[in-house]
XYZ file of C-alpha atoms in Angstrom:
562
model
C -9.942 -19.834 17.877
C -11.875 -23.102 17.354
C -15.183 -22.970 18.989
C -16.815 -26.227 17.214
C -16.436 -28.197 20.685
C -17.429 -24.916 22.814
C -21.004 -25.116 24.321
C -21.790 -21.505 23.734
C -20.964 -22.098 19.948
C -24.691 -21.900 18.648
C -25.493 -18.799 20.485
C -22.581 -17.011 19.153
C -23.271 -18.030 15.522
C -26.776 -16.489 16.467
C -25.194 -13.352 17.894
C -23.151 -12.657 14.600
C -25.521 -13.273 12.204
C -28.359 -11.036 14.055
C -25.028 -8.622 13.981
C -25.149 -8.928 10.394
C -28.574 -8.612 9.768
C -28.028 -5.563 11.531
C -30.713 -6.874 14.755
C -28.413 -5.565 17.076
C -30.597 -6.144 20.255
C -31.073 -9.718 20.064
C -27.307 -9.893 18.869
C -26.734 -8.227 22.395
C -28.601 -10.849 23.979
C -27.253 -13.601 22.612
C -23.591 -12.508 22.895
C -24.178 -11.453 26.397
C -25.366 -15.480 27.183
C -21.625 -16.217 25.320
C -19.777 -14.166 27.995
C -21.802 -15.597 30.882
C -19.998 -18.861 30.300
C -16.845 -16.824 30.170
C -16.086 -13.112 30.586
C -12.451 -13.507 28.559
C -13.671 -15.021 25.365
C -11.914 -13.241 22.912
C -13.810 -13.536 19.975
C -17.046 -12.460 22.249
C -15.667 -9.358 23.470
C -14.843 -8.237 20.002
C -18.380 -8.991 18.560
C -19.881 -6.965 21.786
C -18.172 -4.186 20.712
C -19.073 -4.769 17.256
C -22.732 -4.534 17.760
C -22.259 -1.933 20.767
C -20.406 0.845 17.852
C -22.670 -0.327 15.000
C -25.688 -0.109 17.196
C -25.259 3.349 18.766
C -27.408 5.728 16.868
C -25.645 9.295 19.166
C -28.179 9.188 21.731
C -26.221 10.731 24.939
C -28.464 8.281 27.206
C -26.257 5.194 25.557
C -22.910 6.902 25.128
C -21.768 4.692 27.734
C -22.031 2.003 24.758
C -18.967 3.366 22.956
C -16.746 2.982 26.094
C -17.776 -0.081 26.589
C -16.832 -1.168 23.153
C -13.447 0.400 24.146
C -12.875 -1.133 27.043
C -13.594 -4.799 25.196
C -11.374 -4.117 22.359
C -8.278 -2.507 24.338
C -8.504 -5.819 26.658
C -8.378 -7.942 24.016
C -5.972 -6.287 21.608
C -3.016 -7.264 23.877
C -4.317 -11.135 24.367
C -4.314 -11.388 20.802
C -1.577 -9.505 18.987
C -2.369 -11.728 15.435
C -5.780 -9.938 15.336
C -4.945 -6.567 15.853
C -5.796 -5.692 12.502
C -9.524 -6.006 13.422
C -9.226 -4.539 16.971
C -7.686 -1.432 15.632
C -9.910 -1.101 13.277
C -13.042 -0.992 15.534
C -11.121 1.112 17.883
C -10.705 3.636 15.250
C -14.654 2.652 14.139
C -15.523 3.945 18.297
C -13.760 7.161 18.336
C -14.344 7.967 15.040
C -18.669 7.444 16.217
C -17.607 9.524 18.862
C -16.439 12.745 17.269
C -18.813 12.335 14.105
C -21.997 12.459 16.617
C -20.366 15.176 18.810
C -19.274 17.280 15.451
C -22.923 16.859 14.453
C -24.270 18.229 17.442
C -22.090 20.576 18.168
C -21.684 22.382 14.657
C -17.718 22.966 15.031
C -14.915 21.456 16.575
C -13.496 21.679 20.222
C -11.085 19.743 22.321
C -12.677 16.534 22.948
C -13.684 15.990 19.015
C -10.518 16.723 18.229
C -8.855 14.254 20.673
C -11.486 11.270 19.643
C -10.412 11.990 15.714
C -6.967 12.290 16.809
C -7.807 8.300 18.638
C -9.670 7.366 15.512
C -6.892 8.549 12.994
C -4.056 6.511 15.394
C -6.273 3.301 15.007
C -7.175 3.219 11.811
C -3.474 3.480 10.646
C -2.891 0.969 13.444
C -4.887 -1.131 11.517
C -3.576 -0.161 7.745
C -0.159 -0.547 9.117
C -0.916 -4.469 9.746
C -2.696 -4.653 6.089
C -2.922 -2.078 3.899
C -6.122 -3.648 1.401
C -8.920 -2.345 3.774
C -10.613 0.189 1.359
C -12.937 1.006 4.161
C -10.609 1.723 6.599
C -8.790 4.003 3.931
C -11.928 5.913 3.699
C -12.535 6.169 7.234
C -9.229 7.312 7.800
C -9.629 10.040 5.118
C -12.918 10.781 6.577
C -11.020 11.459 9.969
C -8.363 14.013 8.160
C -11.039 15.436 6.244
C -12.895 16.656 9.394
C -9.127 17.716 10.686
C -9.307 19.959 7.827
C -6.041 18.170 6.265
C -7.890 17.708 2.871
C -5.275 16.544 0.332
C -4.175 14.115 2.985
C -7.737 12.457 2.813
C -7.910 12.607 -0.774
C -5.151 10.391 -1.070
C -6.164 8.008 1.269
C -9.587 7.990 -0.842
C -7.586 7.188 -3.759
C -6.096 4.313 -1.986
C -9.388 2.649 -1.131
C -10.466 3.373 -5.295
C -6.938 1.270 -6.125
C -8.140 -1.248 -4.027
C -12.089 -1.208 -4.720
C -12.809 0.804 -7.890
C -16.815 0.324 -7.132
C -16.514 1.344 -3.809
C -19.479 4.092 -3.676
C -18.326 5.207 -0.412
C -14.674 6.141 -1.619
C -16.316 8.250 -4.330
C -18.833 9.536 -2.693
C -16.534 11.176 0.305
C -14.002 12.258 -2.567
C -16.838 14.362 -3.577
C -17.520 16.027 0.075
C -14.142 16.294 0.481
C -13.716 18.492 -3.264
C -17.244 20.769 -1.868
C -15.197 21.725 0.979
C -12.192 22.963 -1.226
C -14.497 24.913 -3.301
C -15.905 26.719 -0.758
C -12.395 27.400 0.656
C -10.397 28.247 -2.553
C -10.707 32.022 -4.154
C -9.871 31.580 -7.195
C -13.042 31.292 -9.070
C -11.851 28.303 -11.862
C -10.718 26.645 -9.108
C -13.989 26.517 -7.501
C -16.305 25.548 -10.362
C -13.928 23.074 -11.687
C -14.022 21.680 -7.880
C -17.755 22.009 -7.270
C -18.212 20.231 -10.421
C -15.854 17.122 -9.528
C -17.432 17.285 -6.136
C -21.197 16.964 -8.011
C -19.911 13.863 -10.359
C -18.394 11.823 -7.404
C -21.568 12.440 -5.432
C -23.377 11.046 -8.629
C -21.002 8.203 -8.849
C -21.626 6.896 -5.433
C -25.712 7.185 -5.898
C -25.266 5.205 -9.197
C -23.459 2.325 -7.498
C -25.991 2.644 -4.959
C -29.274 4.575 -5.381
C -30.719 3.170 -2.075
C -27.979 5.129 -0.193
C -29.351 7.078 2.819
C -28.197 10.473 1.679
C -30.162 14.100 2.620
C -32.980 14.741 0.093
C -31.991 18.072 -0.640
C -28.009 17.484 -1.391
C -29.537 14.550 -3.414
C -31.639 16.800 -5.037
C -28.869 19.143 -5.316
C -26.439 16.281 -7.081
C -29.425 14.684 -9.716
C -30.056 18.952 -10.960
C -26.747 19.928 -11.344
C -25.947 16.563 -13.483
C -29.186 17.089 -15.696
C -29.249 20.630 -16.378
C -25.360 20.317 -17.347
C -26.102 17.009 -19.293
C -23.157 15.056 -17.470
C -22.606 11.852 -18.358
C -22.117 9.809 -14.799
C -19.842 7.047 -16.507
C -17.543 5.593 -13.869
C -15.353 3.489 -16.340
C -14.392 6.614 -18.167
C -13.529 8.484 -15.322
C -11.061 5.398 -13.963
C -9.514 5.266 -17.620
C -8.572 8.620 -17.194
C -7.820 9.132 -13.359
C -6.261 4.991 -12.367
C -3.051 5.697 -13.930
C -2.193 9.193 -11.406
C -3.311 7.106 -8.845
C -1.865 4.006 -9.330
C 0.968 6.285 -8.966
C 0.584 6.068 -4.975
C 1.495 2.744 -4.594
C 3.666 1.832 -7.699
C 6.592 4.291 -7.758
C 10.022 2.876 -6.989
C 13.160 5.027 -6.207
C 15.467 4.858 -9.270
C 18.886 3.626 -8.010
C 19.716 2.515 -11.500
C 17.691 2.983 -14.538
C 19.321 5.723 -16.900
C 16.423 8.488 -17.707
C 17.761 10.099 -20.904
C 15.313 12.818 -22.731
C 14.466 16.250 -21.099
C 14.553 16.599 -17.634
C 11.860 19.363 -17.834
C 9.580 16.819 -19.657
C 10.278 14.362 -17.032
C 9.491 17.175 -13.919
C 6.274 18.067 -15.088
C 4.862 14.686 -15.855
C 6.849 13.800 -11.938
C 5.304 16.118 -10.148
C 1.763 16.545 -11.619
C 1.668 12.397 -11.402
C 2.467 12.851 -8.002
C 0.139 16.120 -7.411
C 3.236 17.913 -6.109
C 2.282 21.446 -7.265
C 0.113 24.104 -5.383
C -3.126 23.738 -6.936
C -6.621 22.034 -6.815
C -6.427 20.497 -10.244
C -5.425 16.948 -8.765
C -7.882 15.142 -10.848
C -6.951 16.906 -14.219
C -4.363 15.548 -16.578
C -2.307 18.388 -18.621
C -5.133 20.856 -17.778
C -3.064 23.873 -18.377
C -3.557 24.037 -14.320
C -2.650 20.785 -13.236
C 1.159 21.702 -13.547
C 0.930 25.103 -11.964
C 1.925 26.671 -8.493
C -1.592 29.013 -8.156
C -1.600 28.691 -4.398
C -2.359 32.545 -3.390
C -3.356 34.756 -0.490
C -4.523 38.172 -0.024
C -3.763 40.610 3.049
C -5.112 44.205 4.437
C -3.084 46.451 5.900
C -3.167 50.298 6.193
C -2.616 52.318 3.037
C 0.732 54.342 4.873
C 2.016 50.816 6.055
C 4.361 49.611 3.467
C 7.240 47.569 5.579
C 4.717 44.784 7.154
C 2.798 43.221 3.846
C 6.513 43.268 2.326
C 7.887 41.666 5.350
C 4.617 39.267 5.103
C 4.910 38.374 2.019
C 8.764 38.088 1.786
C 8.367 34.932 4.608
C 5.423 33.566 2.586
C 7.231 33.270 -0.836
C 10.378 32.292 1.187
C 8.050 28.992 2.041
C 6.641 28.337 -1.450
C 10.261 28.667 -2.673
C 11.864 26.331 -0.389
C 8.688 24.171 -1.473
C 9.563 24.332 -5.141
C 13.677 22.918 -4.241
C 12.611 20.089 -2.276
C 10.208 19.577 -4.957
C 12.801 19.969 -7.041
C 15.373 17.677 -5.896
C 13.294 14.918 -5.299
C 12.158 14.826 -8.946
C 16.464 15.579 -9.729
C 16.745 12.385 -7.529
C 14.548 9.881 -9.628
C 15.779 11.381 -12.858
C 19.189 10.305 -12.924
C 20.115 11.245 -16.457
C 23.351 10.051 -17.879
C 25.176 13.571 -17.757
C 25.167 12.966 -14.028
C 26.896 8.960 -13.464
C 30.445 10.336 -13.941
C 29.829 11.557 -10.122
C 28.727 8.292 -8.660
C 31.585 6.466 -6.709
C 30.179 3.744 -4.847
C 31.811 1.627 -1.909
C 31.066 -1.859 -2.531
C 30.666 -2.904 1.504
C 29.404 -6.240 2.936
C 26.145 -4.294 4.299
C 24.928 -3.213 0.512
C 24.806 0.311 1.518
C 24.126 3.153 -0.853
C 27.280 5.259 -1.003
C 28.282 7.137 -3.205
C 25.113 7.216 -5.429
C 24.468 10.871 -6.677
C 20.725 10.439 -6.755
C 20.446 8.878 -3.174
C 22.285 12.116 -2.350
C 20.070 14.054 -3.941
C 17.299 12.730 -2.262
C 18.479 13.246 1.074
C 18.891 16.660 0.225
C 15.245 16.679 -0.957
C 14.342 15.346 2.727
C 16.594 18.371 4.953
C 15.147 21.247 2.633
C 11.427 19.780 2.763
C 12.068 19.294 6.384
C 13.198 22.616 7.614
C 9.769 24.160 5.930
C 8.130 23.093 9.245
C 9.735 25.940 11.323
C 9.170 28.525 8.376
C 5.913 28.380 8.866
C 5.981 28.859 12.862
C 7.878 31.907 11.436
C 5.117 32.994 9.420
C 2.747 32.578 12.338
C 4.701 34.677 14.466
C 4.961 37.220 11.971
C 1.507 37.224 11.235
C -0.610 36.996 14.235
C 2.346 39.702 15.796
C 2.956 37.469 18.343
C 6.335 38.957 19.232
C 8.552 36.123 19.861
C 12.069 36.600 19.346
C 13.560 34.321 16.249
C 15.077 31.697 19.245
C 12.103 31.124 20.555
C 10.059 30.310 17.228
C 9.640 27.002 16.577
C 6.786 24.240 14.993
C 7.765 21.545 17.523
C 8.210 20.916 21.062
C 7.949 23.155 23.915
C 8.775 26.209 21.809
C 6.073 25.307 19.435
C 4.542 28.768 18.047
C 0.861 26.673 17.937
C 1.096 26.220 22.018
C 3.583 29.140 23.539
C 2.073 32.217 24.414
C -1.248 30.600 24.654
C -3.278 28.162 22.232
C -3.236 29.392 19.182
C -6.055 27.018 18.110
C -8.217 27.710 21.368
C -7.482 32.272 20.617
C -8.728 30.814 16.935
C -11.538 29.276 18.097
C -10.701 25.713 16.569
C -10.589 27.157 13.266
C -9.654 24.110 11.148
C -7.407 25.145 9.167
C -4.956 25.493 12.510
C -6.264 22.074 14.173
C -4.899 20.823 10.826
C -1.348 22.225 11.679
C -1.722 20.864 15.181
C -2.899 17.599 13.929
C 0.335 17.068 11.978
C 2.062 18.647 14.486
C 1.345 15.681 16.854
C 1.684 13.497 14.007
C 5.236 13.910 13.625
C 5.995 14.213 17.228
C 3.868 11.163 18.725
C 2.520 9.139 16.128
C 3.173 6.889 13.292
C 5.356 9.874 11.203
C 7.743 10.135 14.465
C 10.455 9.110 12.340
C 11.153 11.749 9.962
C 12.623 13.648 13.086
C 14.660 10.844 13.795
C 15.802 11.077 10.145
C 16.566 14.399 10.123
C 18.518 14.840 13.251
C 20.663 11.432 12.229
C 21.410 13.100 8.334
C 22.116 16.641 9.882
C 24.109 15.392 12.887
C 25.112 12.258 12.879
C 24.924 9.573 10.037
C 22.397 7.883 7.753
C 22.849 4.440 5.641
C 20.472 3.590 2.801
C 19.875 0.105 1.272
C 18.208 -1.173 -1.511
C 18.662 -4.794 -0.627
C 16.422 -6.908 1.978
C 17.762 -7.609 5.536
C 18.673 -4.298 6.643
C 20.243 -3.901 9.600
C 18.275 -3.661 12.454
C 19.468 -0.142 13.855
C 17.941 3.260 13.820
C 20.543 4.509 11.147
C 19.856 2.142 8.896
C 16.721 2.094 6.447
C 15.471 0.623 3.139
C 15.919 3.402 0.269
C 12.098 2.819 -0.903
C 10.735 3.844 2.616
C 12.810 7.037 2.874
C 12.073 7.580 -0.622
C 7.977 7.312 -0.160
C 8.451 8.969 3.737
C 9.828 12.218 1.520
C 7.451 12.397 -1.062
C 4.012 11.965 1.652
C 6.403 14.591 3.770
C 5.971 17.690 0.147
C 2.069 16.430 0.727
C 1.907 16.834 4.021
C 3.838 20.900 3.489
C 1.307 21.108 0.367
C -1.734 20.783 2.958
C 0.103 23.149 5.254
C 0.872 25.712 2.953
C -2.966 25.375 1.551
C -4.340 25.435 5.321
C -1.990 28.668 6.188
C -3.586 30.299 2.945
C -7.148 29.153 4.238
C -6.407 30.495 7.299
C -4.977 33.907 6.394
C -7.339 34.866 3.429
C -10.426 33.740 5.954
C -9.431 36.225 8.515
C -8.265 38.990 5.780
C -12.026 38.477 4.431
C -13.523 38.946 7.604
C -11.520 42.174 8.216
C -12.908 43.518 4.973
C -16.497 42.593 5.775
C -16.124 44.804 8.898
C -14.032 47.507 6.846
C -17.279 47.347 4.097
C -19.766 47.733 6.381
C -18.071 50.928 7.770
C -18.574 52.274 5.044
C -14.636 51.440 3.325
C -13.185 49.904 0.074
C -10.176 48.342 0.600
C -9.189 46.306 -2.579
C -6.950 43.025 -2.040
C -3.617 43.004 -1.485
C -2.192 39.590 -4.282
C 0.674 38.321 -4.318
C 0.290 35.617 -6.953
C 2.579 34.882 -10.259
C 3.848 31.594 -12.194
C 6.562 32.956 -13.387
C 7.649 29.943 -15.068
C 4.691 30.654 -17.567
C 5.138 32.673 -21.055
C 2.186 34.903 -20.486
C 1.707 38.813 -21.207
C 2.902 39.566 -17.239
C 6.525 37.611 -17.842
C 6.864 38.988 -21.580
C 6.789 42.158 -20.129
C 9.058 41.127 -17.272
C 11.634 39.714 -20.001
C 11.157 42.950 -22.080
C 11.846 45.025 -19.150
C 14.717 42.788 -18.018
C 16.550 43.534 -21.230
C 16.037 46.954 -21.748
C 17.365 47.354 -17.870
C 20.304 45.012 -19.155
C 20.940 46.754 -22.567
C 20.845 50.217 -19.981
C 23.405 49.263 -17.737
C 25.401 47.667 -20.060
C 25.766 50.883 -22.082
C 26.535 52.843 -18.925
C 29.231 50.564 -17.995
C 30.439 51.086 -21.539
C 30.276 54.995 -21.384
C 31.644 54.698 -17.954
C 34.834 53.460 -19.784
C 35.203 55.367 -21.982
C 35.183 58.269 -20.244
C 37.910 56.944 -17.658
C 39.889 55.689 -20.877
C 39.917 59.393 -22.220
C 40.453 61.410 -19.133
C 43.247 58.721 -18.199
C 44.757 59.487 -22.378
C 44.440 63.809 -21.559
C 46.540 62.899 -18.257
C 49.014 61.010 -20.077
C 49.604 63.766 -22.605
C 49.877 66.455 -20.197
């Protein structure tokens, strides 16, 4: 609004530069003078709740503050729909305070923290969803799933607000929190040095862009040794030449309606899904590591030496996810590929609406979408198998009222608010109430009713209808989303397998892991053998089908000549 004719105008000048200068008391005083000309000044209000979030320092005495803040900006938001990028984003700024203090003082997560990240995470997409170039509310959104314990989710939104702001100490430096807490939850030992050690270098990053940042002396400490005693050279314009072109990745890959891909498709899946970090592993910041294109996603379970049907039955549904995994994977690298050995199928409809039918690829990928999709309730089945709930295969389900995180009690409350389930629960509610509601939409209109694709602006406006690059970038953050799952479930289930050999140790037992862990696809010593075996069993049956023959041959040649 134009305030040069309004007589509060110098005071409210006043108020936001004391704001800036970060004098938040006599900020307070002069934006409180504003609203005692009017109460409804909209630009006012959101100031006030500017200085009211910035100023709060977690003292319980002023928590009021926050609500206050709240209350201004969810007034205001509906008055003035054209600056709801900036409401949101203070909204998510309040409850985002809010569960950062509490988390602090608490030590772990309960119900409330939960809820006010849950607020924080709705806001700050609120606010990306009006303009996506706000680095900082990228990182404070990844900050958000981070604590939520959805950690590849918040790694990507970190590598958002680098695309946007490559000097942006803050996305670097949180990138670097966020790898410590993967190495501490990963077992596989090259998978936590090469994460501590990423962790250490982003930490460095952000205190070379800026030394004077307030950070702990002892993690500072911790950051300047590690880089000095391993003589690592903090250089962040080599580290962008080699990491900007995986991420740039995020925002500039198009479905391929068109374009002919000849060469090898197993070339092009490697370089797909690695670009895209679509396999299991912690290498997302490597480029042809000998890691970085590997599924090395593993667990490890106890069970009693005479039991031998549940760790089968166990691992059977656990492989049965990674597998389904691996097809959608699959077939939404099979979709973008279209080689020329697969056009002869296409047999479009040229219809006044532009539609995509009959495309193979666009096919494909809706394939891609159902498989990907029906991984959700796999893992309720997992759940149930695992913590022997009981439930009858009817009543398991990840959504809804039949939801295995909420029926026969909360799972998350019986698990203490471990976070590796508040992650599950967090998506959970993300697909259900919140801005990914429409992949259910999606599914139930491809499996039951009918779906129309474009690739042409002015799509129809109808809940059946949708642009081809949205359902193709709705698909691909849906195998991220399952690739945090799958990496929370193994959290989760090697944690708890840990703890019950700490107790079975301390009794005075040595129970050695149970692994379940192979990439097959590799040529290493274990497959070799495999092979080897695989064609000696081949070569063995083949020659008893052979001898089998004969022997019916001759007895049928004595019969004849008797």
């Amino acid at each position: 609004m134009n305030i040069d004719n309004e007589p509060w105008k110098a005071d409210y000048i006043e108020a936001y530069n004391y704001c800036n200068a970060g004098e938040y008391e006599k900020a307070l005083l002069k934006i409180n003078k504003v609203l005692s000309f009017d109460k409804n000044i909209i630009s006012a209000r959101n100031l006030k709740a500017s200085v009211l979030i910035d100023s709060w320092n977690g003292d319980p005495k002023t928590r009021k503050n926050i609500f206050e803040a709240i209350d201004h900006l969810k007034a205001i938001i509906e008055k003035d729909p054209e600056n709801k990028k900036s409401y949101s984003m203070n909204l998510g700024n309040a409850y985002y305070q809010l569960a950062k203090n509490d988390l602090e003082a608490e030590g772990k997560l309960n119900p409330e923290i939960i809820n006010d990240l849950e607020k924080a995470k709705r806001w700050f997409q609120e606010s990306l969803s009006t303009c996506e170039d706000q680095p900082a509310v990228w990182i404070n959104k990844g900050n958000t799933l981070d604590y939520l314990g959805r950690h590849f989710e918040a790694l990507y939104c970190y590598d958002r607000a680098v695309l946007l702001n490559p000097q942006h100490y803050n996305a670097w430096g949180n990138r670097g929190i966020c790898c410590w807490t993967l190495s501490r939850l990963v077992e596989n030992k090259k998978d936590k040095t090469k994460l501590y050690r990423d962790s250490m270098i982003y930490l460095a990053i952000e205190l070379k862009l800026y030394p004077s940042f307030e950070i702990n002396d002892f993690y500072k400490k911790l950051v300047n040794d590690f880089i000095q005693q391993n003589k690592v050279l903090i250089d962040l314009e080599t580290t962008l030449k080699e990491q900007l072109p995986k991420k740039r990745t995020i925002v500039e890959e198009r479905f391929n309606v068109y374009s002919k891909q000849p060469g090898s498709f197993k070339d092009f899946y490697f370089n797909f899904c690695e670009m895209h970090n679509l396999f299991l592993n912690t290498h997302f910041d490597c480029n042809n590591c000998g890691c970085s294109n590997s599924d090395i996603i593993n667990i490890s379970f106890i069970s009693s030496i005479n039991d031998q049907i549940r760790p089968y039955k166990f691992f059977k549904k656990w492989y049965c996810l990674i597998d389904d995994y691996k097809t959608a994977r699959f077939f939404l690298t099979l979709a973008q590929y279209r080689h020329p050995d697969f056009l002869f199928m296409n047999n479009p409809r040229y219809e006044s609406d532009y539609s995509l039918n009959y495309y193979l690829n666009v096919e494909i990928l809706k394939a891609a979408f159902l498989i990907a999709f029906n991984i959700y309730d796999k893992v309720a089945f997992l759940i149930n198998d695992y913590e022997e709930l009981g439930l009858k295969d009817e009543n398991v389900s990840f959504w809804d009222g039949k939801s295995i995180l909420t029926i026969k009690g909360n799972l998350m409350e019986k698990e203490e608010y471990n976070k590796n389930i508040v992650a599950l629960f967090s998506i959970k509610k993300e697909i259900e109430k919140e801005e990914f509601t429409k992949i259910k939409e999606i599914r139930n209109l491809i499996a039951h009713r009918y779906f129309i694709l474009h690739d042409i602006g002015g799509v129809e406006n109808s809940n059946y209808h949708m642009d081809i690059q949205d359902f193709f970038k709705s698909t691909l953050y849906m195998l991220l989303q399952i690739k945090n799952i799958l990496f929370s479930l193994s959290f989760f289930i090697t944690e708890k397998e840990n703890h019950k050999r700490e107790i079975a140790e301390k009794e005075g037992k040595i129970i050695p892991p149970l692994e379940w862990v192979h990439d097959w696809e590799k040529d290493d010593e274990i497959t070799i053998i495999a092979k080897k075996l695989d064609k000696e069993l081949g070569e063995s049956t083949d020659k008893f089908i052979s001898d089998m023959f004969e022997i019916v041959n001759k007895k049928s040649d004595e019969h004849e000549k008797q």
